[in-house]
Tab-separated table of C-alpha atoms in Angstrom:
chain	number	residue	atom	x	y	z
A	12	MET	CA	-52.046	-31.320	-13.047
A	13	HIS	CA	-50.067	-33.810	-11.627
A	14	PHE	CA	-50.921	-33.717	-8.027
A	15	ALA	CA	-48.796	-35.883	-5.095
A	16	GLN	CA	-48.972	-35.672	-1.752
A	17	TYR	CA	-45.161	-38.384	0.413
A	18	TYR	CA	-46.863	-38.340	3.398
A	19	LEU	CA	-43.592	-39.923	5.943
A	20	ASP	CA	-46.258	-41.463	8.847
A	21	CYS	CA	-42.839	-41.782	11.412
A	22	LEU	CA	-42.470	-37.787	11.878
A	23	SER	CA	-46.617	-36.618	10.704
A	24	GLN	CA	-44.245	-34.530	8.132
A	25	ALA	CA	-46.601	-34.019	4.171
A	26	SER	CA	-45.247	-32.738	1.314
A	27	TYR	CA	-45.615	-32.324	-2.125
A	28	LEU	CA	-45.150	-32.272	-5.895
A	29	ILE	CA	-47.189	-30.683	-8.614
A	30	GLY	CA	-46.107	-30.019	-12.116
A	31	ASP	CA	-48.393	-28.633	-15.194
A	32	GLU	CA	-48.023	-32.040	-16.957
A	33	THR	CA	-48.267	-29.297	-20.672
A	34	THR	CA	-45.448	-27.502	-19.325
A	35	GLY	CA	-43.030	-30.342	-17.087
A	36	ARG	CA	-42.704	-27.077	-15.038
A	37	ALA	CA	-42.666	-27.917	-11.829
A	38	VAL	CA	-41.996	-26.968	-7.627
A	39	LEU	CA	-41.355	-29.342	-4.944
A	40	VAL	CA	-42.712	-28.032	-1.821
A	41	ASP	CA	-42.392	-28.712	1.902
A	42	PRO	CA	-39.217	-31.227	1.092
A	43	ARG	CA	-37.810	-33.917	3.846
A	44	ARG	CA	-33.718	-34.065	3.399
A	45	ASP	CA	-33.886	-37.830	1.251
A	46	ILE	CA	-35.018	-36.579	-1.966
A	47	ASP	CA	-34.958	-39.398	-3.882
A	48	ASP	CA	-39.010	-40.402	-4.590
A	49	TYR	CA	-39.030	-36.231	-5.369
A	50	LEU	CA	-36.784	-36.890	-7.977
A	51	HIS	CA	-37.250	-40.567	-9.060
A	52	ASP	CA	-41.159	-40.005	-9.438
A	53	ALA	CA	-40.362	-36.171	-10.802
A	54	GLU	CA	-38.210	-38.012	-13.260
A	55	ALA	CA	-40.254	-40.956	-14.443
A	56	ALA	CA	-43.961	-37.885	-14.839
A	57	GLY	CA	-41.392	-35.577	-17.410
A	58	LEU	CA	-41.489	-32.515	-14.721
A	59	ARG	CA	-39.317	-30.294	-14.251
A	60	ILE	CA	-38.346	-28.820	-10.547
A	61	GLU	CA	-37.922	-25.907	-10.926
A	62	LEU	CA	-38.908	-23.492	-7.919
A	63	VAL	CA	-38.610	-25.472	-4.478
A	64	ILE	CA	-41.044	-23.222	-1.544
A	65	GLU	CA	-41.330	-23.605	1.581
A	66	THR	CA	-44.289	-22.722	3.387
A	67	HIS	CA	-42.293	-22.500	6.858
A	68	ILE	CA	-39.247	-22.666	8.436
A	69	HIS	CA	-39.465	-25.662	9.503
A	70	ALA	CA	-38.308	-26.969	13.755
A	71	ASP	CA	-39.570	-30.200	13.484
A	72	PHE	CA	-37.601	-31.232	11.155
A	73	LEU	CA	-34.389	-30.734	8.229
A	74	SER	CA	-36.055	-29.695	4.906
A	75	GLY	CA	-34.010	-31.235	1.550
A	76	HIS	CA	-34.569	-27.435	-0.073
A	77	LEU	CA	-30.653	-27.382	0.218
A	78	GLU	CA	-30.050	-31.424	-1.328
A	79	LEU	CA	-32.796	-29.474	-4.557
A	80	ALA	CA	-31.643	-27.131	-4.603
A	81	ARG	CA	-28.195	-28.556	-5.606
A	82	ALA	CA	-29.727	-30.718	-6.970
A	83	THR	CA	-32.154	-30.204	-9.356
A	84	ASP	CA	-30.990	-26.029	-10.011
A	85	ALA	CA	-33.900	-25.019	-8.411
A	86	ALA	CA	-34.771	-21.774	-6.606
A	87	ILE	CA	-36.384	-21.106	-2.859
A	88	ALA	CA	-38.341	-19.885	-1.444
A	89	PHE	CA	-40.170	-18.641	1.098
A	90	GLY	CA	-42.725	-16.295	2.633
A	91	GLU	CA	-41.838	-12.155	2.195
A	92	ALA	CA	-41.519	-11.788	6.218
A	93	ALA	CA	-38.357	-15.187	5.905
A	94	GLU	CA	-35.144	-14.429	6.604
A	95	THR	CA	-32.631	-16.696	6.077
A	96	GLY	CA	-28.745	-17.762	5.595
A	97	PHE	CA	-28.328	-17.914	1.453
A	98	PRO	CA	-30.319	-16.466	-1.707
A	99	ILE	CA	-34.526	-17.129	-1.519
A	100	ARG	CA	-37.165	-16.107	-3.164
A	101	ARG	CA	-39.583	-14.217	-1.818
A	102	LEU	CA	-43.751	-14.720	-1.824
A	103	ARG	CA	-46.013	-11.570	-1.353
A	104	ASP	CA	-49.263	-11.593	-0.488
A	105	GLY	CA	-51.368	-12.412	-3.475
A	106	GLU	CA	-48.027	-13.499	-6.134
A	107	ARG	CA	-49.019	-15.863	-8.094
A	108	ILE	CA	-46.870	-18.295	-10.040
A	109	SER	CA	-47.277	-20.071	-13.162
A	110	LEU	CA	-46.513	-23.375	-14.305
A	111	GLY	CA	-48.239	-23.409	-17.375
A	112	ALA	CA	-46.379	-21.426	-20.728
A	113	ASP	CA	-47.249	-18.108	-19.926
A	114	ASP	CA	-49.805	-16.959	-17.239
A	115	THR	CA	-52.983	-16.858	-19.264
A	116	GLU	CA	-52.906	-20.684	-19.025
A	117	GLY	CA	-51.820	-23.972	-17.071
A	118	VAL	CA	-51.420	-24.650	-12.923
A	119	THR	CA	-51.523	-22.170	-10.446
A	120	LEU	CA	-50.254	-21.059	-7.711
A	121	THR	CA	-51.118	-18.241	-5.359
A	122	ALA	CA	-49.220	-17.318	-1.919
A	123	LEU	CA	-51.170	-16.320	1.232
A	124	ALA	CA	-49.129	-14.685	4.432
A	125	THR	CA	-50.958	-16.602	7.036
A	126	PRO	CA	-48.743	-15.423	10.296
A	127	GLY	CA	-49.699	-17.431	13.144
A	128	HIS	CA	-47.536	-20.280	13.633
A	129	THR	CA	-43.996	-18.564	12.771
A	130	LEU	CA	-43.744	-15.270	10.776
A	131	GLU	CA	-43.158	-15.935	7.263
A	132	SER	CA	-46.590	-19.169	7.954
A	133	ILE	CA	-47.619	-18.758	3.897
A	134	CYS	CA	-50.492	-21.609	2.414
A	135	LEU	CA	-50.532	-22.016	-1.402
A	136	VAL	CA	-53.719	-21.768	-3.115
A	137	ILE	CA	-53.477	-24.333	-6.190
A	138	ARG	CA	-55.113	-24.372	-9.344
A	139	GLU	CA	-55.696	-26.344	-12.673
A	140	HIS	CA	-56.429	-23.453	-15.026
A	141	PRO	CA	-56.285	-19.939	-13.286
A	142	ASP	CA	-60.040	-19.641	-13.342
A	143	ASP	CA	-61.158	-21.344	-12.536
A	144	GLU	CA	-63.578	-20.572	-9.197
A	145	VAL	CA	-63.347	-23.433	-6.997
A	146	PRO	CA	-59.189	-24.386	-6.250
A	147	PHE	CA	-57.971	-27.548	-6.858
A	148	GLY	CA	-57.306	-27.210	-2.848
A	149	VAL	CA	-54.434	-25.368	-0.675
A	150	LEU	CA	-51.154	-26.699	1.037
A	151	THR	CA	-51.569	-24.956	4.573
A	152	GLY	CA	-49.354	-25.886	5.361
A	153	ASP	CA	-48.766	-25.835	9.804
A	154	THR	CA	-51.109	-22.681	10.161
A	155	LEU	CA	-54.631	-24.918	9.367
A	156	PHE	CA	-54.392	-28.647	9.999
A	157	VAL	CA	-57.260	-32.047	9.934
A	158	GLY	CA	-58.935	-30.994	13.338
A	159	ASP	CA	-56.863	-28.448	14.447
A	160	VAL	CA	-54.329	-25.151	13.444
A	161	GLY	CA	-50.602	-24.556	13.921
A	162	ARG	CA	-49.460	-23.626	17.497
A	163	PRO	CA	-48.863	-20.539	18.513
A	164	ASP	CA	-45.755	-20.446	20.548
A	165	LEU	CA	-42.998	-22.051	19.130
A	166	LEU	CA	-41.711	-18.405	18.753
A	167	SER	CA	-41.008	-17.213	22.790
A	168	ALA	CA	-38.033	-17.240	22.927
A	169	ALA	CA	-37.632	-14.757	19.992
A	170	GLY	CA	-39.441	-12.353	21.688
A	171	HIS	CA	-42.762	-12.892	20.424
A	172	SER	CA	-45.717	-14.370	22.795
A	173	PRO	CA	-47.906	-16.801	22.355
A	174	HIS	CA	-50.705	-15.311	22.473
A	175	ASP	CA	-49.183	-12.728	19.865
A	176	MET	CA	-48.762	-14.987	17.450
A	177	ALA	CA	-52.244	-16.716	18.415
A	178	ALA	CA	-54.296	-13.672	17.653
A	179	ARG	CA	-52.192	-13.371	14.308
A	180	LEU	CA	-53.497	-16.397	13.430
A	181	TYR	CA	-57.363	-16.196	13.473
A	182	ARG	CA	-56.766	-13.264	11.779
A	183	SER	CA	-54.764	-15.568	8.853
A	184	LEU	CA	-57.158	-18.393	9.207
A	185	HIS	CA	-60.080	-16.281	9.393
A	186	THR	CA	-59.427	-13.438	6.375
A	187	LYS	CA	-57.991	-15.840	4.213
A	188	LEU	CA	-58.242	-19.142	4.923
A	189	LEU	CA	-62.007	-19.631	5.005
A	190	THR	CA	-62.964	-16.735	2.955
A	191	LEU	CA	-62.633	-19.729	0.404
A	192	PRO	CA	-64.769	-21.702	-1.722
A	193	ASP	CA	-65.778	-25.304	1.178
A	194	ALA	CA	-65.313	-27.246	-1.442
A	195	THR	CA	-61.573	-26.614	-1.950
A	196	ARG	CA	-59.609	-29.825	-0.098
A	197	VAL	CA	-56.700	-29.570	2.250
A	198	PHE	CA	-53.593	-30.713	2.921
A	199	PRO	CA	-51.347	-30.015	4.951
A	200	ALA	CA	-47.738	-30.226	6.724
A	201	HIS	CA	-48.822	-32.324	9.196
A	202	GLY	CA	-51.149	-35.240	10.501
A	203	ALA	CA	-51.192	-36.427	13.860
A	204	GLY	CA	-48.791	-37.214	15.848
A	205	SER	CA	-46.563	-33.998	14.497
A	206	ALA	CA	-46.140	-31.324	18.038
A	207	CYS	CA	-46.917	-29.158	15.721
A	208	GLY	CA	-50.214	-28.995	16.892
A	209	ARG	CA	-52.914	-30.730	19.801
A	210	SER	CA	-55.034	-32.963	18.597
A	211	LEU	CA	-54.516	-33.684	14.957
A	212	SER	CA	-56.610	-35.995	12.732
A	213	THR	CA	-54.568	-39.265	11.360
A	214	GLU	CA	-56.745	-37.946	7.993
A	215	THR	CA	-53.910	-36.661	5.918
A	216	SER	CA	-57.020	-34.441	3.646
A	217	SER	CA	-60.468	-32.889	3.922
A	218	THR	CA	-61.882	-29.620	2.416
A	219	ILE	CA	-62.380	-25.681	4.011
A	220	GLY	CA	-65.715	-26.762	4.036
A	221	ASP	CA	-65.447	-30.164	6.643
A	222	GLN	CA	-62.425	-27.593	8.952
A	223	ARG	CA	-65.385	-25.091	8.997
A	224	ARG	CA	-68.210	-27.448	10.179
A	225	LEU	CA	-65.478	-29.879	12.897
A	226	ASN	CA	-62.684	-27.592	13.556
A	227	TYR	CA	-63.136	-27.155	16.699
A	228	ALA	CA	-60.455	-24.399	16.837
A	229	LEU	CA	-62.775	-22.834	13.608
A	230	GLN	CA	-65.671	-22.659	15.307
A	231	PRO	CA	-67.619	-19.094	15.856
A	232	MET	CA	-66.181	-16.662	18.788
A	233	PRO	CA	-64.093	-14.361	19.491
A	234	GLU	CA	-60.094	-13.322	19.038
A	235	ALA	CA	-59.662	-13.506	22.583
A	236	ASP	CA	-62.008	-16.718	23.176
A	237	PHE	CA	-59.796	-18.190	20.338
A	238	VAL	CA	-55.752	-17.066	21.821
A	239	ARG	CA	-57.507	-18.826	25.236
A	240	LEU	CA	-58.246	-22.622	23.160
A	241	VAL	CA	-55.134	-22.721	21.472
A	242	THR	CA	-51.784	-21.742	23.800
A	243	ALA	CA	-53.687	-23.871	26.073
A	244	GLY	CA	-52.614	-27.192	26.499
A	245	GLN	CA	-50.280	-27.677	23.806
A	246	PRO	CA	-47.849	-30.666	24.002
A	247	ALA	CA	-44.350	-29.881	25.859
A	248	THR	CA	-41.819	-28.787	22.789
A	249	PRO	CA	-38.906	-31.405	22.258
A	250	GLY	CA	-35.495	-30.603	22.909
A	251	TYR	CA	-34.138	-30.762	19.258
A	252	PHE	CA	-36.791	-27.879	17.823
A	253	ALA	CA	-34.695	-24.651	17.765
A	254	HIS	CA	-32.393	-26.304	16.858
A	255	ASP	CA	-33.678	-28.135	13.540
A	256	ALA	CA	-35.249	-24.044	12.344
A	257	ALA	CA	-31.756	-22.376	13.117
A	258	LEU	CA	-30.564	-24.976	10.682
A	259	ASN	CA	-33.095	-24.539	8.006
A	260	ARG	CA	-33.183	-20.683	8.078
A	261	ASP	CA	-28.939	-20.975	8.259
A	262	GLY	CA	-28.227	-23.900	6.659
A	263	HIS	CA	-26.709	-27.071	6.919
A	264	PRO	CA	-24.337	-29.497	5.631
A	265	LEU	CA	-26.027	-31.929	2.595
A	266	LEU	CA	-27.297	-34.837	3.125
A	267	ASP	CA	-24.860	-37.869	2.908
A	268	PRO	CA	-26.608	-41.505	3.179
A	269	GLY	CA	-24.936	-44.709	3.835
A	270	PRO	CA	-24.724	-47.454	6.507
A	271	PRO	CA	-22.742	-46.194	9.133
A	272	ALA	CA	-19.497	-47.959	10.611
A	273	ALA	CA	-19.494	-51.485	12.082
A	274	LEU	CA	-18.371	-51.114	15.400
A	275	THR	CA	-16.413	-54.280	17.705
A	276	LEU	CA	-17.066	-53.599	21.545
A	277	ASP	CA	-14.222	-52.173	22.837
A	278	GLU	CA	-14.456	-49.065	19.854
A	279	THR	CA	-17.991	-48.553	20.583
A	280	LEU	CA	-16.757	-48.337	24.608
A	281	ALA	CA	-14.645	-46.167	23.294
A	282	ALA	CA	-16.511	-43.753	21.167
A	283	ARG	CA	-18.252	-43.308	24.514
A	284	ASP	CA	-15.165	-43.225	26.201
A	285	ARG	CA	-13.121	-40.573	24.804
A	286	GLN	CA	-15.852	-38.919	22.344
A	287	GLY	CA	-18.401	-38.563	24.632
A	288	ALA	CA	-20.411	-40.742	22.726
A	289	VAL	CA	-23.819	-41.544	23.977
A	290	LEU	CA	-24.920	-45.371	23.146
A	291	LEU	CA	-28.798	-45.241	21.660
A	292	ASP	CA	-30.479	-48.167	21.596
A	293	CYS	CA	-32.317	-47.884	19.010
A	294	ARG	CA	-34.286	-51.446	18.654
A	295	PRO	CA	-37.882	-52.460	19.937
A	296	SER	CA	-38.518	-52.430	23.713
A	297	THR	CA	-39.124	-56.389	24.148
A	298	ALA	CA	-35.776	-56.262	23.580
A	299	TYR	CA	-33.601	-53.505	25.296
A	300	THR	CA	-36.135	-53.799	28.816
A	301	ARG	CA	-35.063	-57.421	28.352
A	302	ALA	CA	-30.752	-56.506	28.234
A	303	HIS	CA	-28.464	-53.443	26.938
A	304	LEU	CA	-25.823	-52.518	28.149
A	305	ALA	CA	-25.332	-50.265	31.108
A	306	GLY	CA	-25.863	-46.316	30.740
A	307	SER	CA	-27.513	-46.379	26.927
A	308	LEU	CA	-30.876	-44.392	25.674
A	309	HIS	CA	-33.278	-45.230	24.234
A	310	THR	CA	-35.803	-45.422	21.754
A	311	SER	CA	-37.211	-47.691	19.181
A	312	LEU	CA	-37.803	-47.359	15.627
A	313	ASP	CA	-41.012	-48.411	15.801
A	314	THR	CA	-42.104	-45.748	17.635
A	315	ARG	CA	-41.530	-42.101	16.410
A	316	PHE	CA	-37.845	-42.875	16.524
A	317	ALA	CA	-36.306	-39.360	14.896
A	318	GLU	CA	-38.598	-37.011	17.523
A	319	TYR	CA	-38.055	-39.202	20.822
A	320	ALA	CA	-34.096	-39.158	19.992
A	321	GLY	CA	-34.419	-34.763	19.964
A	322	SER	CA	-36.173	-35.046	22.926
A	323	VAL	CA	-33.096	-37.059	24.498
A	324	VAL	CA	-30.312	-36.668	23.189
A	325	ALA	CA	-28.672	-33.175	22.806
A	326	PRO	CA	-28.821	-31.670	18.928
A	327	GLY	CA	-24.125	-32.161	17.845
A	328	THR	CA	-24.229	-35.253	20.436
A	329	PRO	CA	-21.530	-38.079	18.418
A	330	LEU	CA	-24.207	-41.624	18.594
A	331	VAL	CA	-23.042	-45.362	18.443
A	332	LEU	CA	-26.615	-46.745	17.222
A	333	ILE	CA	-26.877	-50.712	18.998
A	334	ALA	CA	-29.539	-51.124	15.577
A	335	ASP	CA	-30.673	-55.086	14.990
A	336	PRO	CA	-28.309	-55.963	11.912
A	337	GLY	CA	-29.671	-55.085	9.133
A	338	THR	CA	-31.520	-51.506	10.516
A	339	GLU	CA	-28.636	-49.333	11.372
A	340	GLU	CA	-28.840	-47.567	7.734
A	341	GLU	CA	-32.090	-47.058	8.576
A	342	ALA	CA	-31.711	-45.628	12.110
A	343	ARG	CA	-29.147	-43.422	10.855
A	344	LEU	CA	-31.263	-41.799	7.953
A	345	ARG	CA	-34.493	-41.361	10.418
A	346	LEU	CA	-31.179	-39.513	12.820
A	347	ALA	CA	-30.589	-37.787	9.968
A	348	ARG	CA	-34.721	-36.522	9.094
A	349	ILE	CA	-34.422	-34.259	12.109
A	350	GLY	CA	-30.214	-33.470	11.577
A	351	TYR	CA	-28.535	-35.608	13.685
A	352	ASP	CA	-25.549	-36.180	11.498
A	353	ARG	CA	-23.071	-37.318	13.725
A	354	VAL	CA	-23.676	-41.448	14.051
A	355	LEU	CA	-19.940	-42.665	15.295
A	356	GLY	CA	-20.870	-46.386	13.525
A	357	HIS	CA	-22.749	-49.049	15.399
A	358	LEU	CA	-22.531	-52.148	16.726
A	359	SER	CA	-22.143	-54.783	14.907
A	360	ASP	CA	-24.839	-57.271	16.624
A	361	PRO	CA	-25.928	-56.508	20.246
A	362	ALA	CA	-27.909	-58.988	20.681
A	363	ALA	CA	-24.402	-61.331	20.842
A	364	VAL	CA	-22.480	-59.018	22.382
A	365	LEU	CA	-25.254	-58.804	24.817
A	366	GLU	CA	-25.736	-62.466	26.133
A	367	ARG	CA	-21.784	-62.495	26.267
A	368	THR	CA	-20.097	-59.531	28.059
A	369	PRO	CA	-23.018	-59.931	31.439
A	370	ALA	CA	-20.853	-57.729	33.779
A	371	LEU	CA	-21.705	-54.709	30.797
A	372	THR	CA	-24.984	-55.832	30.602
A	373	ARG	CA	-28.662	-54.293	32.384
A	374	HIS	CA	-32.060	-55.464	32.712
A	375	SER	CA	-34.944	-52.549	32.825
A	376	ARG	CA	-37.913	-53.356	35.667
A	377	ARG	CA	-41.430	-52.949	34.616
A	378	ILE	CA	-43.688	-53.261	36.862
A	379	HIS	CA	-47.771	-53.617	36.276
A	380	HIS	CA	-50.792	-52.300	37.310
A	381	ASP	CA	-51.299	-54.364	40.659
A	382	GLU	CA	-47.667	-53.921	41.930
A	383	LEU	CA	-48.560	-49.804	42.276
A	384	SER	CA	-51.298	-50.105	45.510
A	385	GLU	CA	-47.739	-51.855	47.412
A	386	LEU	CA	-45.258	-48.812	46.698
A	387	SER	CA	-45.588	-46.343	48.880
A	388	LEU	CA	-45.432	-42.424	46.969
A	389	GLU	CA	-44.352	-39.192	48.151
A	390	GLN	CA	-47.424	-37.159	49.118
A	391	PRO	CA	-48.242	-34.993	47.011
A	392	GLN	CA	-47.059	-31.331	46.868
A	393	PRO	CA	-49.075	-28.491	46.240
A	394	ALA	CA	-46.181	-27.822	43.133
A	395	ASP	CA	-46.713	-30.726	41.741
A	396	VAL	CA	-50.234	-29.874	40.998
A	397	GLY	CA	-49.034	-26.034	39.094
A	398	GLU	CA	-51.328	-24.782	36.653
A	399	LEU	CA	-53.215	-27.218	35.157
A	400	GLY	CA	-55.195	-28.144	38.329
A	401	ALA	CA	-55.930	-32.087	39.355
A	402	PRO	CA	-55.946	-34.006	37.064
A	403	ALA	CA	-60.139	-34.490	35.360
A	404	ALA	CA	-60.539	-37.910	35.439
A	405	ALA	CA	-57.663	-39.693	37.322
A	406	VAL	CA	-58.034	-43.124	39.003
A	407	PRO	CA	-58.612	-43.655	42.191
A	408	ALA	CA	-58.938	-47.197	42.739
A	409	VAL	CA	-54.872	-47.714	42.313
A	410	ALA	CA	-54.360	-45.128	44.968
A	411	VAL	CA	-52.117	-46.790	48.238
A	412	PRO	CA	-53.171	-44.626	51.628
A	413	ALA	CA	-49.610	-43.147	51.509
A	414	VAL	CA	-51.250	-41.310	48.541
A	415	GLY	CA	-53.977	-37.990	48.445
A	416	ALA	CA	-55.147	-37.021	45.132
A	417	PRO	CA	-54.761	-33.831	44.933
A	418	ALA	CA	-58.312	-32.136	45.017
A	419	ALA	CA	-59.491	-29.449	41.982
A	420	ASP	CA	-58.941	-26.408	43.964
A	421	GLY	CA	-55.638	-27.454	46.006
A	422	PRO	CA	-53.354	-30.314	47.246
A	423	ALA	CA	-54.808	-33.434	49.323
A	424	ALA	CA	-56.731	-31.972	52.207
A	425	ASP	CA	-53.978	-34.671	54.643
A	426	ALA	CA	-51.147	-33.555	52.399
A	427	PRO	CA	-47.707	-32.686	54.853
A	428	ALA	CA	-46.370	-29.534	55.388
A	429	ALA	CA	-44.608	-27.765	51.981
A	430	ASP	CA	-41.527	-27.383	53.697
A	431	ALA	CA	-41.508	-31.466	55.538
A	432	PRO	CA	-39.398	-33.435	53.669
A	433	ALA	CA	-40.062	-36.070	50.308
A	434	THR	CA	-39.965	-38.933	51.062
A	435	GLY	CA	-41.331	-42.609	48.589
A	436	ALA	CA	-41.795	-43.389	45.185
A	437	GLN	CA	-42.015	-39.929	43.341
A	438	LEU	CA	-44.991	-40.937	40.356
A	439	ILE	CA	-44.185	-38.870	37.042
A	440	ASP	CA	-46.312	-38.560	34.384
A	441	VAL	CA	-44.389	-38.389	31.579
A	442	ARG	CA	-47.870	-37.957	29.024
A	443	ASN	CA	-48.097	-34.375	27.061
A	444	PRO	CA	-50.340	-31.905	29.227
A	445	ALA	CA	-53.228	-32.404	27.540
A	446	GLU	CA	-53.132	-36.323	28.137
A	447	TYR	CA	-52.396	-35.232	32.143
A	448	GLU	CA	-55.166	-32.363	32.451
A	449	ALA	CA	-57.816	-35.957	30.979
A	450	GLY	CA	-56.622	-38.136	33.878
A	451	ALA	CA	-53.935	-39.392	35.177
A	452	LEU	CA	-53.328	-41.718	38.303
A	453	PRO	CA	-53.121	-40.096	41.796
A	454	GLY	CA	-50.485	-38.082	43.273
A	455	ALA	CA	-48.868	-38.438	39.960
A	456	ARG	CA	-46.130	-34.735	38.537
A	457	ASN	CA	-46.649	-34.313	34.698
A	458	ILE	CA	-42.976	-33.827	33.460
A	459	PRO	CA	-43.208	-34.705	29.726
A	460	LEU	CA	-40.568	-36.248	27.260
A	461	ALA	CA	-40.077	-33.931	25.883
A	462	GLY	CA	-39.121	-31.650	28.839
A	463	LEU	CA	-37.777	-34.780	31.249
A	464	ALA	CA	-33.963	-34.359	30.718
A	465	GLN	CA	-34.060	-30.238	30.928
A	466	ARG	CA	-36.310	-31.057	34.340
A	467	LEU	CA	-34.100	-33.651	36.185
A	468	THR	CA	-33.803	-31.880	38.696
A	469	GLU	CA	-37.022	-31.680	39.732
A	470	LEU	CA	-36.783	-35.180	40.577
A	471	ASP	CA	-35.010	-37.211	43.416
A	472	PRO	CA	-32.052	-39.235	42.627
A	473	ALA	CA	-32.298	-40.962	45.712
A	474	ARG	CA	-35.867	-41.764	45.831
A	475	PRO	CA	-37.261	-44.045	44.212
A	476	VAL	CA	-38.970	-43.151	40.073
A	477	VAL	CA	-41.717	-44.380	39.172
A	478	LEU	CA	-42.850	-43.665	35.788
A	479	TYR	CA	-45.861	-44.299	33.616
A	480	CYS	CA	-47.552	-42.773	29.776
A	481	ARG	CA	-50.233	-43.714	27.777
A	482	SER	CA	-49.147	-47.630	27.269
A	483	GLY	CA	-46.056	-48.182	27.972
A	484	GLY	CA	-43.307	-46.247	25.206
A	485	ARG	CA	-42.229	-43.749	26.617
A	486	SER	CA	-41.163	-44.215	29.890
A	487	VAL	CA	-39.271	-47.187	28.813
A	488	ILE	CA	-37.560	-44.080	26.993
A	489	ALA	CA	-38.184	-42.058	29.688
A	490	ALA	CA	-36.770	-45.114	32.875
A	491	ALA	CA	-33.715	-45.258	29.845
A	492	LEU	CA	-32.886	-41.515	30.022
A	493	LEU	CA	-32.959	-41.407	33.999
A	494	GLU	CA	-31.203	-45.180	34.742
A	495	ALA	CA	-28.245	-43.148	31.515
A	496	ARG	CA	-28.001	-40.401	34.528
A	497	GLY	CA	-27.349	-41.869	37.619
A	498	PHE	CA	-30.578	-42.297	39.620
A	499	GLY	CA	-30.517	-45.976	40.637
A	500	ASP	CA	-33.641	-47.033	41.341
A	501	VAL	CA	-35.873	-46.659	38.295
A	502	CYS	CA	-39.144	-48.908	36.907
A	503	ASP	CA	-42.543	-48.173	33.994
A	504	VAL	CA	-45.701	-49.364	34.014
A	505	VAL	CA	-47.111	-51.560	31.805
A	506	GLY	CA	-48.894	-51.432	29.568
A	507	GLY	CA	-49.301	-47.783	31.466
A	508	TYR	CA	-52.211	-45.679	31.774
A	509	GLU	CA	-54.795	-47.483	30.090
A	510	ALA	CA	-53.302	-50.480	31.837
A	511	VAL	CA	-54.405	-48.646	34.804
A	512	ALA	CA	-57.851	-47.893	33.517
A	513	ALA	CA	-58.455	-50.565	31.652
A	514	ALA	CA	-58.445	-52.967	35.206
A	515	VAL	CA	-60.395	-50.647	37.067
A	516	GLY	CA	-62.704	-50.417	34.648
């Protein structure tokens, strides 16, 4: 058997090539959109990709099933419940896919219907020989991760409640996956950093036995407890997820690789002013904060570039890239992986442009943790506490007299009346809800980066805004968004919550 995992760090995404070396027949599971690596490796191994299988309709990246079907004439397969805008093979629960010369020999995959993350979700049990008692492994898609399970809330907009989907997920895990032998290897579709779960491991494989013992969501508990557990504290959903899910379901243009066109400053500004293009600065955060074009957005190539871009830029928006020379093609490809294809070009030699056009250049304001005590922050209101209640481990040492950390059962005792006009700087925590619940700065409101663009009306652009995240990366992205939307006094905390916590011991 030929088995290869392809792990894409920038999206925490895994795809798999499985083949029978005797017959040369192969399948590709959950491919990304740029398919050259798969084609090269299959050819080198003497394999023919006959079938492309999607474990579900992905929301976090644009899948490569259409590109592979065009390149190899392979059929495309989904779980039986999938509804798509193109022809597919529907895999029934328990259906076997033989890569051998016949059904009695060779590598075999068995499809398991495992609804919960989505309705059409499937897992694929892999056996090197059809009668192997212990499978080689199971491709678990977004049903089971190493250290977590798939989030059940992505179909809320389609009328399926997270609680109903979580109940389906519980049954899929306990009646399908946990019936496999403990030695069965687990190969998920995502790892740490993915927004498809809340606490995924950095490990990219495990075993059923290890997950049975170590995965918090697989510990013995009633279904109702499981539902409550997995529907709470999920990361905010990036804005592009619904867009990608629709493209993966209905069809999308094939990837058009290659470098973006080089543009002069005048052409860049014309694209912004006449075509509504967003200027997306892809340089490292240190370079962006030192100098950037006024009104540009930011997400660095050395972070989760595409995911963060999809959080602050609406799908379908034309883009002009501001990237270090030689990185513009990578930036375009990484955007294409989430279906952001409208890249009009890139600004040539941005460092030189910024140096010679000071009137168009802005500098980001950043503060250190010891400067927080010098700020007059807004008094937290009841709405600031929300369903989360007070952060579980607030850092009180940075509080100033104007700030009261909300108590566990409500706002600070000396908070002003709810109808009093708000004053002072707005302290915004742009981390995910689970991070905020684990500990936050006193008086901070939680608006995760993934939802910030849709929640700007909750902030007062006439008052200062102070942003922070875990270590200072997401807060720079958030500050760029607010600056571009007309907020005049914005800063972020260097080093984020970690720096503050370390400083106060």
